[in-house]
CSV table of C-alpha atoms in Angstrom, one decimal:
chain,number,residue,atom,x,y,z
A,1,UNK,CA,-37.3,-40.0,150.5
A,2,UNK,CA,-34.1,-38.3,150.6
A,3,UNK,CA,-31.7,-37.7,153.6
A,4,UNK,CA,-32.9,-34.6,156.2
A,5,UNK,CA,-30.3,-31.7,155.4
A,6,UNK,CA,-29.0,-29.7,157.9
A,7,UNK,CA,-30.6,-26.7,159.1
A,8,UNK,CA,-28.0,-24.2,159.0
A,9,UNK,CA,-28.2,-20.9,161.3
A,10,UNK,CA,-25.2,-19.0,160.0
A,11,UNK,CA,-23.0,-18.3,157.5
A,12,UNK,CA,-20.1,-19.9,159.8
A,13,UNK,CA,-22.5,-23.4,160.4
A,14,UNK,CA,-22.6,-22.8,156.7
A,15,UNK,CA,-18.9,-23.2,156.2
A,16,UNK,CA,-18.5,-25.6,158.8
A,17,UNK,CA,-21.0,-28.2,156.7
A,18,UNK,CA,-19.7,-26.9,152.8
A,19,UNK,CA,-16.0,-26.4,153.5
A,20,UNK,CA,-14.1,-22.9,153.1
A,21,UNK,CA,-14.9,-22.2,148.9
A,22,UNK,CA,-12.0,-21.5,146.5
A,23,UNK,CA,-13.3,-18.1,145.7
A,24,UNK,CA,-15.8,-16.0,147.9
A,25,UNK,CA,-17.4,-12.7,146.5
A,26,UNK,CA,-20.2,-10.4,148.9
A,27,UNK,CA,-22.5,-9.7,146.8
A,28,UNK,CA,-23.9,-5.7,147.8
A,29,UNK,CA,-26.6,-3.7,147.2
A,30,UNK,CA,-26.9,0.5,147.9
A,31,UNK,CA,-24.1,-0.4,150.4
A,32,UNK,CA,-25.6,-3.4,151.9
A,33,UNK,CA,-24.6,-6.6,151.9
A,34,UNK,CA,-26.8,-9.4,150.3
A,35,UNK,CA,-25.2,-12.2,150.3
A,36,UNK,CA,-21.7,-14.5,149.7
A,37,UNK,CA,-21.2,-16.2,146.7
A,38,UNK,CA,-19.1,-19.2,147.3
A,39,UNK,CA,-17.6,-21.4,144.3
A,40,UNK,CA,-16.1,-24.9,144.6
A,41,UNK,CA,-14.2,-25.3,141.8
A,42,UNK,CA,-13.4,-29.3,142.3
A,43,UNK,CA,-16.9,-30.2,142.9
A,44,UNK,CA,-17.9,-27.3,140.6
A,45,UNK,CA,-20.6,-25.7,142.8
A,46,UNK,CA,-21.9,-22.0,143.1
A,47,UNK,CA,-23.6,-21.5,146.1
A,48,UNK,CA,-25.3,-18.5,147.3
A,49,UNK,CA,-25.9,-17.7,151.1
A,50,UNK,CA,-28.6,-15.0,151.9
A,51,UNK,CA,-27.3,-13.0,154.5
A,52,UNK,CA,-30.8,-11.2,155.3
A,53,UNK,CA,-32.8,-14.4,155.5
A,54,UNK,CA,-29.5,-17.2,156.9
A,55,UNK,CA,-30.4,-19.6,154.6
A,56,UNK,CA,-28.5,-21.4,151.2
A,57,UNK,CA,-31.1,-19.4,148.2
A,58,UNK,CA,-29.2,-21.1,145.0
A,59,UNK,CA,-27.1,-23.5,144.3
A,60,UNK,CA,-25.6,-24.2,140.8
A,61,UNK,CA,-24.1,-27.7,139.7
A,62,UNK,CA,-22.1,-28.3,136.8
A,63,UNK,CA,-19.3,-26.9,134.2
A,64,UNK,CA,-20.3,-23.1,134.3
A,65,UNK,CA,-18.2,-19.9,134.6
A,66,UNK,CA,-17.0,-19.6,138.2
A,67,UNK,CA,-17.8,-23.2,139.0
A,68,UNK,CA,-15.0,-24.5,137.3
A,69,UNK,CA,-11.9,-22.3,138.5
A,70,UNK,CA,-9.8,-19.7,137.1
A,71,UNK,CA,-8.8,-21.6,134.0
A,72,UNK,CA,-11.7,-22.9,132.6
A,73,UNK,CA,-13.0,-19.1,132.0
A,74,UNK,CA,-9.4,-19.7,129.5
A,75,UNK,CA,-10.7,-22.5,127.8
A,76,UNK,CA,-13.6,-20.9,126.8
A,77,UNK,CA,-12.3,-17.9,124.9
């Protein structure tokens, strides 16, 4: 049985247990907003908070574009 995660509230409680990201895009819709898309690049992480429904919706491990900092999209080309 794995350990209890937090039940996180807001996007701020959010930050607070994650850590500020290295890049941080709102994602929008017909003007609304949908979500933030936060990126770790150390740790490489994508996770995506759900404004509408103030919960963590995805989260993506491992060496893919965005999780991996600015340079790696370089390497790739």
């Amino acid at each position: 049985m794995g350990a209890r995660q937090p039940d996180l509230k807001s996007y701020e409680e959010f930050l607070a247990v994650f850590g500020r990201p290295d890049r941080m895009r709102e994602n929008e819709t017909y003007g609304d907003l949908m979500s933030y898309e936060t990126y770790y690049w150390g740790a490489q992480k994508h996770v995506r908070w759900d404004v509408w429904e103030d919960r963590v919706s995805f989260i993506n491990l491992g060496d893919f574009e965005g999780n991996s900092g600015p340079e790696a999209h370089d390497r790739r080309r």
